[in-house]
Amino acid sequence: MFDKKCYLVFFLAAGLMSGCGNNSAPLDAETRSRIDSIANAHVALAQKKYDSLCIVAQTTVLPGLVDSLKKERLREIQEQLKTIPK
C-alpha cells in the first residue's frame, strides 16, 4: 500500500514538473489582449471592493479615532493649564 502511494506521488510530481517547462514562444496579440482584459477586470473589482471597505472604515472607525484624539488633546490641554502660574 505504501509503495503504491509513493509511486503515485512520484508520477504526479513528475507530471506536474514536466508541465513547468520554459515556453519561449511569444504570446500573440489576441492572447495578450485577453490577458489584459482579464487583469483589468480583476483590478476594477478589487478597486470597488477596497473603495467600499474605505467607506465603511470612514463611517465606523474614523469617528471613534477622532473622538479618541480629541479626548487625548483635551487631557493634554488640561495638564498644561495646571502648570500655568496664577
Coordinates of C-alpha atoms in Angstrom, one line a residue, residues 30-76:
E30 CA -5.2 38.2 -29.2
T31 CA -3.8 36.3 -26.1
R32 CA -2.2 39.4 -24.7
S33 CA -5.4 41.3 -25.2
R34 CA -7.4 38.7 -23.4
I35 CA -4.9 38.6 -20.5
D36 CA -5.0 42.4 -20.3
S37 CA -8.8 42.4 -20.3
I38 CA -9.0 39.8 -17.5
A39 CA -6.4 41.7 -15.5
N40 CA -8.2 45.0 -15.9
A41 CA -11.5 43.3 -14.9
H42 CA -9.8 42.0 -11.7
V43 CA -8.3 45.4 -10.9
A44 CA -11.7 47.0 -11.3
L45 CA -13.3 44.5 -9.0
A46 CA -10.6 45.0 -6.4
Q47 CA -10.9 48.8 -6.7
K48 CA -14.6 48.5 -6.0
K49 CA -14.0 46.2 -3.0
Y50 CA -11.4 48.4 -1.4
D51 CA -13.3 51.6 -2.1
S52 CA -16.3 50.1 -0.2
L53 CA -14.0 49.0 2.6
C54 CA -12.6 52.5 2.9
I55 CA -16.2 54.0 3.0
V56 CA -17.1 51.6 5.8
A57 CA -14.0 52.4 7.7
Q58 CA -14.7 56.1 7.3
T59 CA -18.2 55.8 8.7
T60 CA -17.4 53.3 11.5
V61 CA -13.7 53.5 12.6
L62 CA -12.8 57.1 11.9
P63 CA -15.3 58.8 14.2
G64 CA -14.0 56.7 17.1
L65 CA -10.5 57.6 16.3
V66 CA -11.3 61.3 16.1
D67 CA -13.1 61.2 19.4
S68 CA -10.1 59.5 21.0
L69 CA -7.7 62.0 19.6
K70 CA -9.9 64.9 20.8
K71 CA -10.1 63.4 24.3
E72 CA -6.3 63.0 24.4
R73 CA -5.7 66.5 23.2
L74 CA -8.2 67.9 25.8
R75 CA -6.4 66.0 28.5
E76 CA -3.0 67.5 27.4

